[in-house]
mmCIF file of N, CA and C in Angstrom:
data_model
loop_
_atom_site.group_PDB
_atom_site.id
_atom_site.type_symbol
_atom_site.label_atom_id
_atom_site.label_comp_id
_atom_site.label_asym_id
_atom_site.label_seq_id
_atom_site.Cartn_x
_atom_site.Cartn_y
_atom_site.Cartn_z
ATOM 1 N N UNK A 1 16.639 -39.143 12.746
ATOM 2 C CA UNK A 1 17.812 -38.654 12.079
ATOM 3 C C UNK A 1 18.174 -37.298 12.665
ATOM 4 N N UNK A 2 19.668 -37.056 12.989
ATOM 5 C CA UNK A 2 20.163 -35.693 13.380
ATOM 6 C C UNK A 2 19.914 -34.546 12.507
ATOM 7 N N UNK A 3 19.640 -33.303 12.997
ATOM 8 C CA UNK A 3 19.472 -32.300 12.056
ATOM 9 C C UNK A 3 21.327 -31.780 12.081
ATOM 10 N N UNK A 4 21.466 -31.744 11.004
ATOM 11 C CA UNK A 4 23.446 -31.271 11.161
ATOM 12 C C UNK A 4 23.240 -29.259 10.356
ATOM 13 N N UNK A 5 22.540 -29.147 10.191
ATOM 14 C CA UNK A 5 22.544 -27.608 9.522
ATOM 15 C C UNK A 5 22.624 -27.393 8.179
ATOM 16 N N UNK A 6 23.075 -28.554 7.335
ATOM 17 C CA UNK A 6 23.069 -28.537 5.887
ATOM 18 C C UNK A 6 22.282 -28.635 5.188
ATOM 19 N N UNK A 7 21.843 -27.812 4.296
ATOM 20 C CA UNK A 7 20.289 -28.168 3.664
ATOM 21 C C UNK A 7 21.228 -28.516 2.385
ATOM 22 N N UNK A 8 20.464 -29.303 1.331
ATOM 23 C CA UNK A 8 20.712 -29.564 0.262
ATOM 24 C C UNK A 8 20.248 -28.443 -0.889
ATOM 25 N N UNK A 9 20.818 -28.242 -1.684
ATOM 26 C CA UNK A 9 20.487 -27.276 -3.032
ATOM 27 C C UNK A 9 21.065 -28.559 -4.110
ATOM 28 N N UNK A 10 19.676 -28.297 -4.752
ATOM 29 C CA UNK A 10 19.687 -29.020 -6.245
ATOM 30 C C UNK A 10 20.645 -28.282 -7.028
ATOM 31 N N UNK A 11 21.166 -29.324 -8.142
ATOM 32 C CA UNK A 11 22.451 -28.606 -8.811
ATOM 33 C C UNK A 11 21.640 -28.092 -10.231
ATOM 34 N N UNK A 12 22.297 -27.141 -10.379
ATOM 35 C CA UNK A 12 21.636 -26.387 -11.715
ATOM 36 C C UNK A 12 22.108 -27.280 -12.975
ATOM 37 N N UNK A 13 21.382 -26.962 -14.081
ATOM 38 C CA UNK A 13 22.104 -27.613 -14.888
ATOM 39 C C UNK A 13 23.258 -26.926 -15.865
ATOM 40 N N UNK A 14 23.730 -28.121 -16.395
ATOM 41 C CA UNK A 14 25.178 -27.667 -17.440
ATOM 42 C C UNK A 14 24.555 -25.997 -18.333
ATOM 43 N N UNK A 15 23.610 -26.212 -18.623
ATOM 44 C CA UNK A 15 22.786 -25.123 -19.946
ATOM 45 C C UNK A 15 22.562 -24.025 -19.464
ATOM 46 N N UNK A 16 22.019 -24.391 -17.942
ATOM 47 C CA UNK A 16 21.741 -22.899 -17.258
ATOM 48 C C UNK A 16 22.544 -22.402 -16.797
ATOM 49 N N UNK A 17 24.242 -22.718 -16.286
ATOM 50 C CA UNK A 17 24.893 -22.270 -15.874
ATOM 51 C C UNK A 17 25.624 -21.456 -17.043
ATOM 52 N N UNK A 18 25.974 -22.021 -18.489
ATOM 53 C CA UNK A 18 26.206 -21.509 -19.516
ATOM 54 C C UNK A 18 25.605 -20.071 -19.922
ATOM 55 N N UNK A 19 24.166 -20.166 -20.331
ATOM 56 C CA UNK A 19 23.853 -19.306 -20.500
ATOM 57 C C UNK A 19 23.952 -17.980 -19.363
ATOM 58 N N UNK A 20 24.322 -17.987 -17.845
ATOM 59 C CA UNK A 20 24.087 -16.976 -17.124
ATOM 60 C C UNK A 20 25.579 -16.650 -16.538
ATOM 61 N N UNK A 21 26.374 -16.998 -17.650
ATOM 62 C CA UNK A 21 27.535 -16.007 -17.480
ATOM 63 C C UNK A 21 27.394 -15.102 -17.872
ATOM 64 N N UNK A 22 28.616 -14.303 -17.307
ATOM 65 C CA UNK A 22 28.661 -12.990 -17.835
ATOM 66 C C UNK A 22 29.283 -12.556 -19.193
ATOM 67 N N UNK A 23 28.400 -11.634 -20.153
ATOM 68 C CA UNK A 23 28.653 -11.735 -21.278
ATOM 69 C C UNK A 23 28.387 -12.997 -21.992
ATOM 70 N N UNK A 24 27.604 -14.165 -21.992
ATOM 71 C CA UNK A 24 27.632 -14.903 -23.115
ATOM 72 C C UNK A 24 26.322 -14.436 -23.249
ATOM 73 N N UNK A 25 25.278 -13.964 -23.042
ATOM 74 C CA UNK A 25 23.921 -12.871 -23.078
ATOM 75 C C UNK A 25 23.760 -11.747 -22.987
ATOM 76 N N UNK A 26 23.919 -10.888 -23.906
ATOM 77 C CA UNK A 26 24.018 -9.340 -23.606
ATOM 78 C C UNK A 26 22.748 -8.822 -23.691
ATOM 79 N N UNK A 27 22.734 -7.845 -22.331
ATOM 80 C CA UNK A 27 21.354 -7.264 -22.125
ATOM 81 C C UNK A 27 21.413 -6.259 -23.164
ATOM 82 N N UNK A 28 19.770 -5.965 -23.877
ATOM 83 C CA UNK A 28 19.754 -5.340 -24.720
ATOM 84 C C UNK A 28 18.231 -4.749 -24.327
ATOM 85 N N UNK A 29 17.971 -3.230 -24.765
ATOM 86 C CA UNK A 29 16.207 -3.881 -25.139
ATOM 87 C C UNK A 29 15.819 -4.096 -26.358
ATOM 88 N N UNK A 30 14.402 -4.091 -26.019
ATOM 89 C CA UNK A 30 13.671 -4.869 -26.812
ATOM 90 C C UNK A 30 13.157 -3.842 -28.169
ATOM 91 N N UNK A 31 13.587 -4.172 -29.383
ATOM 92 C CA UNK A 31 13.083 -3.971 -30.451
ATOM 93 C C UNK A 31 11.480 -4.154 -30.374
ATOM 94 N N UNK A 32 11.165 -2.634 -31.554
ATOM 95 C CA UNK A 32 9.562 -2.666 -31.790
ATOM 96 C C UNK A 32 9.018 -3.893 -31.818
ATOM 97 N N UNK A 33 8.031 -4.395 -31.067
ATOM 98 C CA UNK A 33 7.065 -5.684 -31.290
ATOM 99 C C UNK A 33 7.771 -7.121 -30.522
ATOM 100 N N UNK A 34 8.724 -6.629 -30.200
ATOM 101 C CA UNK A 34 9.869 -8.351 -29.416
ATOM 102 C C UNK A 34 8.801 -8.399 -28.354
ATOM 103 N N UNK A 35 8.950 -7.297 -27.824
ATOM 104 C CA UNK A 35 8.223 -7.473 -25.964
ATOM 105 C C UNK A 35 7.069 -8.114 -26.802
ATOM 106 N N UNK A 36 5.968 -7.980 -27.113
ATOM 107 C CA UNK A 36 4.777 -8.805 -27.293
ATOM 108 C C UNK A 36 4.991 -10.155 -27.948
ATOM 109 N N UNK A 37 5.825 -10.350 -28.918
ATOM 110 C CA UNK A 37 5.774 -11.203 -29.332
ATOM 111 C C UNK A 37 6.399 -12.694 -28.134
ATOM 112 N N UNK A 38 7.537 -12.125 -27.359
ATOM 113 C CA UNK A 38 8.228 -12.702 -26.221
ATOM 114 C C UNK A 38 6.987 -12.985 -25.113
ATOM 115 N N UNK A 39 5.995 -11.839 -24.749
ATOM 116 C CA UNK A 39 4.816 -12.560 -24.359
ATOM 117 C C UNK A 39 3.885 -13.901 -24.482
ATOM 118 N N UNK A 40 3.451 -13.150 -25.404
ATOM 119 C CA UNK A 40 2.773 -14.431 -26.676
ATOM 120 C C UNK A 40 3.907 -15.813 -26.511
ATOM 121 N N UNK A 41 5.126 -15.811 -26.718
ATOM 122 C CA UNK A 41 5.481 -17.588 -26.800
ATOM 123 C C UNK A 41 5.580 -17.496 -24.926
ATOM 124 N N UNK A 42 5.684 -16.868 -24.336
ATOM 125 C CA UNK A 42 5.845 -17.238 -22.860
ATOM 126 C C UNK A 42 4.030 -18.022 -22.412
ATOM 127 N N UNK A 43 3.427 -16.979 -22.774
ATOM 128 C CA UNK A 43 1.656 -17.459 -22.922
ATOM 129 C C UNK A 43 1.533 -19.067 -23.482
ATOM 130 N N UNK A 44 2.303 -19.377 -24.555
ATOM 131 C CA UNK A 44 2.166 -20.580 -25.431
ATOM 132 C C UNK A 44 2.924 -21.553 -24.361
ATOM 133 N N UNK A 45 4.183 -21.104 -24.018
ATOM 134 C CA UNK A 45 5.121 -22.266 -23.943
ATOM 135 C C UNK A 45 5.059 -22.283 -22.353
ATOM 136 N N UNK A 46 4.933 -21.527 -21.417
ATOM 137 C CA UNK A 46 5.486 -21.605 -19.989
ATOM 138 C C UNK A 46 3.910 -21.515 -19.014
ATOM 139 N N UNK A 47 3.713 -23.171 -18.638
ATOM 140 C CA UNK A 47 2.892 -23.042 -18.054
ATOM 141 C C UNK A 47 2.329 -22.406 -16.774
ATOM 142 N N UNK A 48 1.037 -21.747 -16.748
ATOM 143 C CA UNK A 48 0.663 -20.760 -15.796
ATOM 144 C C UNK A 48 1.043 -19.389 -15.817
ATOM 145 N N UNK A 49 1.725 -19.124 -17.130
ATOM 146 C CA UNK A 49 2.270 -17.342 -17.155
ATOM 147 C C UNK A 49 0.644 -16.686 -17.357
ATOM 148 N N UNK A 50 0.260 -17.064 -18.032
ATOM 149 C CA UNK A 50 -1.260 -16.199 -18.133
ATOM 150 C C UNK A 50 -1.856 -15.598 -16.775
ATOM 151 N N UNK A 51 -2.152 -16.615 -16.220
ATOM 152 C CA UNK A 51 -2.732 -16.418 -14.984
ATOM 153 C C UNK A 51 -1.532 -15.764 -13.750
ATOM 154 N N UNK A 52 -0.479 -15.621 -13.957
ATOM 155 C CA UNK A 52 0.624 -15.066 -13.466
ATOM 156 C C UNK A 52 0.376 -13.648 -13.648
ATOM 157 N N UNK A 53 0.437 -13.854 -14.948
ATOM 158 C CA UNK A 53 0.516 -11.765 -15.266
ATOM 159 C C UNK A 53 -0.732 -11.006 -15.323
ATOM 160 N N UNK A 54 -1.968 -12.053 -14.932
ATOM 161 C CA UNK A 54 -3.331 -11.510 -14.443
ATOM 162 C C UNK A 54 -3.337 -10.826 -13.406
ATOM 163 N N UNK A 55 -2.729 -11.864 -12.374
ATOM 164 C CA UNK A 55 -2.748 -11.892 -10.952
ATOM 165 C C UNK A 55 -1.523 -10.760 -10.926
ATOM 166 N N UNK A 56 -0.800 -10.562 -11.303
ATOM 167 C CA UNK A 56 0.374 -9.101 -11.215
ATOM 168 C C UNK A 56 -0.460 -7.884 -11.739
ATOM 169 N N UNK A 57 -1.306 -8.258 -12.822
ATOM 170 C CA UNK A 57 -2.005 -6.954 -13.379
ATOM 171 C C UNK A 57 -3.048 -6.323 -12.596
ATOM 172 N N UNK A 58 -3.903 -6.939 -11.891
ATOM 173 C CA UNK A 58 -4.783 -6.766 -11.091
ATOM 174 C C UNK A 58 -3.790 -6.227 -9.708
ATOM 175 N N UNK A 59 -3.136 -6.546 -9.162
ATOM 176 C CA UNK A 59 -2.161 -6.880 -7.870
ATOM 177 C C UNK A 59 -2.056 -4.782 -8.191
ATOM 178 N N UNK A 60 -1.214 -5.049 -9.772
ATOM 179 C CA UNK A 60 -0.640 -3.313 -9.223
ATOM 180 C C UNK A 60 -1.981 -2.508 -10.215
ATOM 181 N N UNK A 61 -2.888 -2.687 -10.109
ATOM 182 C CA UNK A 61 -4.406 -1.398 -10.180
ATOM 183 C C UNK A 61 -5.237 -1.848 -8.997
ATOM 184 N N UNK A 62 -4.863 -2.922 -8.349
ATOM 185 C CA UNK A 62 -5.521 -2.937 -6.752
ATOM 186 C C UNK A 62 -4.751 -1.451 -5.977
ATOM 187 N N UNK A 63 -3.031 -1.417 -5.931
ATOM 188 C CA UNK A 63 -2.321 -0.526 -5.546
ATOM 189 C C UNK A 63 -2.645 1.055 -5.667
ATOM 190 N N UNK A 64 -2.905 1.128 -7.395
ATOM 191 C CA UNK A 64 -3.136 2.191 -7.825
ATOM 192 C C UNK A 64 -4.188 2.780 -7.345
ATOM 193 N N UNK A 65 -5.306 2.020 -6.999
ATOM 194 C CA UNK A 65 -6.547 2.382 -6.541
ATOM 195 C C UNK A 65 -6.831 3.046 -5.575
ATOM 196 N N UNK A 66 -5.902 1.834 -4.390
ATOM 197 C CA UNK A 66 -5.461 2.260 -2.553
ATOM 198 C C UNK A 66 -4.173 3.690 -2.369
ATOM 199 N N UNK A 67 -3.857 3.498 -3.417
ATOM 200 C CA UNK A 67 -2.909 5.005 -3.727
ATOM 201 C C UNK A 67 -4.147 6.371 -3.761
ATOM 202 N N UNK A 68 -5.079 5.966 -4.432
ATOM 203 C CA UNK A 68 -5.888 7.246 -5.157
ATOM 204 C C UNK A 68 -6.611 7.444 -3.832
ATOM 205 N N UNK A 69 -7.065 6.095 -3.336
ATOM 206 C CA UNK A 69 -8.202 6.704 -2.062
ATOM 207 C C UNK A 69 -7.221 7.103 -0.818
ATOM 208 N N UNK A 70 -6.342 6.877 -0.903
ATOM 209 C CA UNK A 70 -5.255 6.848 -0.010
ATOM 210 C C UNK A 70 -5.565 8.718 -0.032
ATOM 211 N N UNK A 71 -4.824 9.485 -1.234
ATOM 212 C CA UNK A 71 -5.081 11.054 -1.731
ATOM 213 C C UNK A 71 -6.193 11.437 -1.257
ATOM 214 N N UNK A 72 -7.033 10.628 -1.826
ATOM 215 C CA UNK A 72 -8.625 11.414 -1.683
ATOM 216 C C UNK A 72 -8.589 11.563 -0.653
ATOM 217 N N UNK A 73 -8.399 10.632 0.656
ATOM 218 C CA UNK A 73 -9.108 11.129 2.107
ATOM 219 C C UNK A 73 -8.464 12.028 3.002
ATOM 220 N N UNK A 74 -7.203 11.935 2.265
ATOM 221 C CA UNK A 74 -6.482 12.754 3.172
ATOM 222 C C UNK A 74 -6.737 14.383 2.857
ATOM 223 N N UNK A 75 -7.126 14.609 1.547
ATOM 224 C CA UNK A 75 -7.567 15.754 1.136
ATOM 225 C C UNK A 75 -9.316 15.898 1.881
ATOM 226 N N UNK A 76 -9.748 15.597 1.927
ATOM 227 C CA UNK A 76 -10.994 15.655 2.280
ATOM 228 C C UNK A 76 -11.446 15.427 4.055
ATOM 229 N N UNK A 77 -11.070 16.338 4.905
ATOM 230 C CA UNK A 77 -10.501 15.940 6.127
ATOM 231 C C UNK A 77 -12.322 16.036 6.641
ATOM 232 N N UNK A 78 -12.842 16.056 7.747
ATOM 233 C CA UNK A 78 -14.029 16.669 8.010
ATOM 234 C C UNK A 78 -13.481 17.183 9.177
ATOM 235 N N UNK A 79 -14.657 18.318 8.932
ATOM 236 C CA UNK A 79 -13.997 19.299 10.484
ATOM 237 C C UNK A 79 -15.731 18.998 11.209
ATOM 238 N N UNK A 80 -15.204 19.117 12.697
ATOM 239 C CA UNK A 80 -16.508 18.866 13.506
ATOM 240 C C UNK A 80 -16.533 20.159 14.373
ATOM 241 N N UNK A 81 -17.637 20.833 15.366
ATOM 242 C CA UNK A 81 -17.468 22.034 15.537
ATOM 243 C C UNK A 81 -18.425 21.344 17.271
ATOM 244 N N UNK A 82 -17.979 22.006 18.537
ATOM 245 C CA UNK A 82 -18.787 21.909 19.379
ATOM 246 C C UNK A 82 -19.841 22.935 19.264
ATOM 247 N N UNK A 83 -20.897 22.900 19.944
ATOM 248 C CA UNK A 83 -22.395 24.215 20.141
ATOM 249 C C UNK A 83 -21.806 24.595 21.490
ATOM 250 N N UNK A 84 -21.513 24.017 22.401
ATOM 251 C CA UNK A 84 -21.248 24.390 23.743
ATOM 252 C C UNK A 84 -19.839 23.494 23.993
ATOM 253 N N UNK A 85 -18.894 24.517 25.255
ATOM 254 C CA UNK A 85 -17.812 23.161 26.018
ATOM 255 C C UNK A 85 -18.524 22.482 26.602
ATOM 256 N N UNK A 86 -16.972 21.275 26.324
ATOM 257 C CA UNK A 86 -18.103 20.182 27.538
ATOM 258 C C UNK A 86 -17.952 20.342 28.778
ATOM 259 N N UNK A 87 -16.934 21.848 29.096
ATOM 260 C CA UNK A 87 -16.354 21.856 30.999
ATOM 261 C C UNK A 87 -17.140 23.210 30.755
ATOM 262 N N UNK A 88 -17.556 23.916 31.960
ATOM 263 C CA UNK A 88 -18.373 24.758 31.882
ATOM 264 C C UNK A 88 -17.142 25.154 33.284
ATOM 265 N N UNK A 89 -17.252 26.324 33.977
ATOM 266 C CA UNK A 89 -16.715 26.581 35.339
ATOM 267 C C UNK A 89 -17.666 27.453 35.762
ATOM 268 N N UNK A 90 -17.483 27.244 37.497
ATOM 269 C CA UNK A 90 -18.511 28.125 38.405
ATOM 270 C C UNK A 90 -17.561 28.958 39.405
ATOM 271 N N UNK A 91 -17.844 30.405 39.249
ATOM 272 C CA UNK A 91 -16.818 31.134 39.823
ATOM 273 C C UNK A 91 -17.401 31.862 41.519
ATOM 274 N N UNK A 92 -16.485 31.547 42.460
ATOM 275 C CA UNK A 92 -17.260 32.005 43.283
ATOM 276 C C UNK A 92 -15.980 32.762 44.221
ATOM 277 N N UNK A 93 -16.639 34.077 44.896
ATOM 278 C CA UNK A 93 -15.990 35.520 45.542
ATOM 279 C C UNK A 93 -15.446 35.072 46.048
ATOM 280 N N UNK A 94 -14.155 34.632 46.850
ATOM 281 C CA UNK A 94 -13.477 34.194 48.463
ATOM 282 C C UNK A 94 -13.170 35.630 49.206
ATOM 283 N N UNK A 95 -12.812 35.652 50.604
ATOM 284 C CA UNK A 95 -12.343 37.231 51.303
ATOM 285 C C UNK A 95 -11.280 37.744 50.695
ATOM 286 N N UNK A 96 -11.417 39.000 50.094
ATOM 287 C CA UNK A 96 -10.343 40.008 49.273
ATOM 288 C C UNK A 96 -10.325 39.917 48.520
ATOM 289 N N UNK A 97 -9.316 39.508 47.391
ATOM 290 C CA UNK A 97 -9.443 39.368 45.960
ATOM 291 C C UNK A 97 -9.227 38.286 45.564
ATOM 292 N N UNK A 98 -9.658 36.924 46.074
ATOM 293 C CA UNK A 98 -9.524 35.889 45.715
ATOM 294 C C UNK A 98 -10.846 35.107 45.131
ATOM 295 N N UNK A 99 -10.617 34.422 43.946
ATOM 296 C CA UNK A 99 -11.877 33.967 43.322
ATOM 297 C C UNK A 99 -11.519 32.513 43.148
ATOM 298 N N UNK A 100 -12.984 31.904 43.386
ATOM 299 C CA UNK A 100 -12.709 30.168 43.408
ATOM 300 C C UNK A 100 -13.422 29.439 42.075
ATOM 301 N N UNK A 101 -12.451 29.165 41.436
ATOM 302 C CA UNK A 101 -13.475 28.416 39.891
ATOM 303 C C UNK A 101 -13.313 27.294 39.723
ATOM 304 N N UNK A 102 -14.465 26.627 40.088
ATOM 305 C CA UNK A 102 -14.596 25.409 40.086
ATOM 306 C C UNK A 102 -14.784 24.534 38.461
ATOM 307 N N UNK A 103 -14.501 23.243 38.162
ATOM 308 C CA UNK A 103 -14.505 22.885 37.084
ATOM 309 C C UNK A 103 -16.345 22.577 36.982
ATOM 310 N N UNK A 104 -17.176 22.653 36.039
ATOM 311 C CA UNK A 104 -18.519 21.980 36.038
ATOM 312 C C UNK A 104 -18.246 20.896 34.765
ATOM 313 N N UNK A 105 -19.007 19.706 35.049
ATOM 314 C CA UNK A 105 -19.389 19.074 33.514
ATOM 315 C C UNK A 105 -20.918 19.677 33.064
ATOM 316 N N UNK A 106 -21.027 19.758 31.905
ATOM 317 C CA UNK A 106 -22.045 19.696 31.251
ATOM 318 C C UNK A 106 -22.245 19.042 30.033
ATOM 319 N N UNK A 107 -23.712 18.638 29.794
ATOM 320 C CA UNK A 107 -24.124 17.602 28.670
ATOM 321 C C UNK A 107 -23.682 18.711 27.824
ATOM 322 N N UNK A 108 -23.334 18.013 26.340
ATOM 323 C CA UNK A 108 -22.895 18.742 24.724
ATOM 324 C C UNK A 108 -22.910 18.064 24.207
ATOM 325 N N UNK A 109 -22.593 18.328 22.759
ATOM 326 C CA UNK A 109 -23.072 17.352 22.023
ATOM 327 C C UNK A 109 -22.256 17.732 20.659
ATOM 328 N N UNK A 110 -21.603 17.192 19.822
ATOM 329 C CA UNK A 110 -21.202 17.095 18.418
ATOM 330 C C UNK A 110 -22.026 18.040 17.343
ATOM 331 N N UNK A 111 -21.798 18.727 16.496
ATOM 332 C CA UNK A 111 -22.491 19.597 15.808
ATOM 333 C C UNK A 111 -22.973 18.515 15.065
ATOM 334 N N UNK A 112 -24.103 18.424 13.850
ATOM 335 C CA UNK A 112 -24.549 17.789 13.130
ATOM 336 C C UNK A 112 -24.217 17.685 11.834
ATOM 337 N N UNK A 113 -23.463 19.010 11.613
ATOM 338 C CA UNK A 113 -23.329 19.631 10.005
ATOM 339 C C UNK A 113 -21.561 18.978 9.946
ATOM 340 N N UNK A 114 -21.413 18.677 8.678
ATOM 341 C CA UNK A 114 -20.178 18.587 8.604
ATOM 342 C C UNK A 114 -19.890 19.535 6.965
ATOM 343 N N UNK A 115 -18.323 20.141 7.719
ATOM 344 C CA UNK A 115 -18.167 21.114 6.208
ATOM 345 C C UNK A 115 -16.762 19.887 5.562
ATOM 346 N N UNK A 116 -16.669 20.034 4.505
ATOM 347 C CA UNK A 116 -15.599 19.383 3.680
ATOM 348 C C UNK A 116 -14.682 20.463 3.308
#
Protein backbone atom coordinates (compact mmCIF):
# COMPACT_ATOMS: atom_id res chain seq x y z
CA UNK A 1 0.00 0.00 0.00
CA UNK A 2 1.18 3.71 -0.91
CA UNK A 3 2.16 5.90 1.91
CA UNK A 4 0.02 9.31 0.70
CA UNK A 5 1.01 11.58 3.98
CA UNK A 6 -2.34 11.39 5.75
CA UNK A 7 -2.40 9.98 9.04
CA UNK A 8 -5.75 9.36 10.49
CA UNK A 9 -6.96 11.11 13.90
CA UNK A 10 -9.72 9.42 15.77
CA UNK A 11 -12.77 11.66 16.12
CA UNK A 12 -13.43 12.95 19.58
CA UNK A 13 -16.55 12.48 20.93
CA UNK A 14 -19.96 14.56 20.88
CA UNK A 15 -19.40 15.06 25.11
CA UNK A 16 -15.87 15.94 24.87
CA UNK A 17 -16.13 18.39 22.39
CA UNK A 18 -19.08 20.00 24.47
CA UNK A 19 -17.58 20.19 27.48
CA UNK A 20 -14.14 21.95 26.09
CA UNK A 21 -15.65 24.94 24.78
CA UNK A 22 -15.05 27.98 25.73
CA UNK A 23 -16.96 29.09 28.65
CA UNK A 24 -19.28 26.12 29.07
CA UNK A 25 -16.45 25.24 32.10
CA UNK A 26 -15.22 28.01 33.99
CA UNK A 27 -11.84 27.78 35.44
CA UNK A 28 -12.02 28.33 39.00
CA UNK A 29 -9.88 27.15 41.98
CA UNK A 30 -10.30 24.84 44.14
CA UNK A 31 -12.23 25.31 47.37
CA UNK A 32 -10.84 24.08 50.90
CA UNK A 33 -10.66 20.14 50.64
CA UNK A 34 -11.95 19.85 46.54
CA UNK A 35 -8.21 19.28 45.52
CA UNK A 36 -8.09 16.09 47.82
CA UNK A 37 -11.20 15.02 47.56
CA UNK A 38 -10.87 15.33 43.35
CA UNK A 39 -7.75 13.13 44.10
CA UNK A 40 -9.30 10.50 46.02
CA UNK A 41 -12.23 9.87 43.13
CA UNK A 42 -9.38 10.18 40.39
CA UNK A 43 -7.45 7.29 42.74
CA UNK A 44 -11.00 5.38 42.76
CA UNK A 45 -12.18 5.94 39.29
CA UNK A 46 -9.17 6.49 36.67
CA UNK A 47 -7.15 3.62 36.20
CA UNK A 48 -3.32 3.79 36.96
CA UNK A 49 -3.50 7.49 38.50
CA UNK A 50 -1.92 6.12 41.71
CA UNK A 51 1.01 4.84 40.31
CA UNK A 52 1.08 7.97 37.94
CA UNK A 53 1.38 10.49 40.72
CA UNK A 54 4.01 8.15 42.48
CA UNK A 55 6.09 8.07 39.59
CA UNK A 56 5.66 12.22 39.23
CA UNK A 57 6.28 12.41 43.04
CA UNK A 58 9.42 10.64 43.16
CA UNK A 59 10.41 12.10 39.39
CA UNK A 60 10.35 15.86 41.04
CA UNK A 61 12.43 14.91 44.72
CA UNK A 62 14.75 12.85 42.33
CA UNK A 63 15.18 16.70 40.75
CA UNK A 64 15.21 18.34 43.99
CA UNK A 65 17.93 16.21 45.17
CA UNK A 66 20.23 16.63 41.76
CA UNK A 67 19.41 20.43 42.33
CA UNK A 68 20.91 20.26 46.02
CA UNK A 69 24.05 18.20 45.00
CA UNK A 70 24.15 20.12 41.96
CA UNK A 71 24.80 23.51 44.92
CA UNK A 72 26.76 21.47 47.09
CA UNK A 73 29.63 20.76 44.65
CA UNK A 74 29.87 23.65 43.14
CA UNK A 75 30.34 25.32 46.50
CA UNK A 76 32.83 22.96 47.65
CA UNK A 77 35.52 23.31 44.86
CA UNK A 78 38.99 21.48 45.93
CA UNK A 79 42.01 23.37 45.40
CA UNK A 80 45.26 21.26 44.59
CA UNK A 81 48.71 22.94 45.17
CA UNK A 82 52.10 21.81 43.25
CA UNK A 83 55.54 21.17 45.84
CA UNK A 84 57.68 21.88 42.79
CA UNK A 85 57.04 23.06 38.71
CA UNK A 86 56.89 20.54 36.50
CA UNK A 87 59.33 22.78 33.88
CA UNK A 88 62.35 23.62 35.74
CA UNK A 89 64.90 25.92 33.24
CA UNK A 90 68.76 25.77 32.87
CA UNK A 91 70.37 29.08 32.28
CA UNK A 92 73.52 29.29 30.56
CA UNK A 93 76.19 32.67 29.86
CA UNK A 94 76.44 33.16 25.82
CA UNK A 95 79.38 36.06 24.59
CA UNK A 96 78.22 39.56 26.07
CA UNK A 97 75.06 39.82 27.53
CA UNK A 98 73.28 37.14 26.19
CA UNK A 99 71.80 34.27 28.31
CA UNK A 100 70.48 30.85 27.03
CA UNK A 101 67.47 29.19 29.09
CA UNK A 102 66.75 26.17 28.25
CA UNK A 103 63.33 24.46 29.12
CA UNK A 104 64.13 21.22 31.74
CA UNK A 105 61.35 18.57 32.66
CA UNK A 106 61.32 17.43 36.01
CA UNK A 107 59.48 14.62 38.03
CA UNK A 108 56.54 16.47 40.54
CA UNK A 109 54.01 15.44 41.86
CA UNK A 110 50.33 16.63 43.13
CA UNK A 111 50.25 17.82 46.78
CA UNK A 112 48.47 15.24 48.99
CA UNK A 113 46.46 17.58 51.25
CA UNK A 114 43.38 18.91 49.93
CA UNK A 115 41.83 22.25 51.54
CA UNK A 116 37.90 22.73 51.01
Amino acid sequence: MAYSGFTWAPMISVTATKYQRHGYVEKRAFLPGERRSAAREMERSVKGYRELRQELADSRKMIREQEQDRRSTVEKTIQTSFYKSPVGTRTQKGSGAIFYSDPVGRTSHFSATKRI
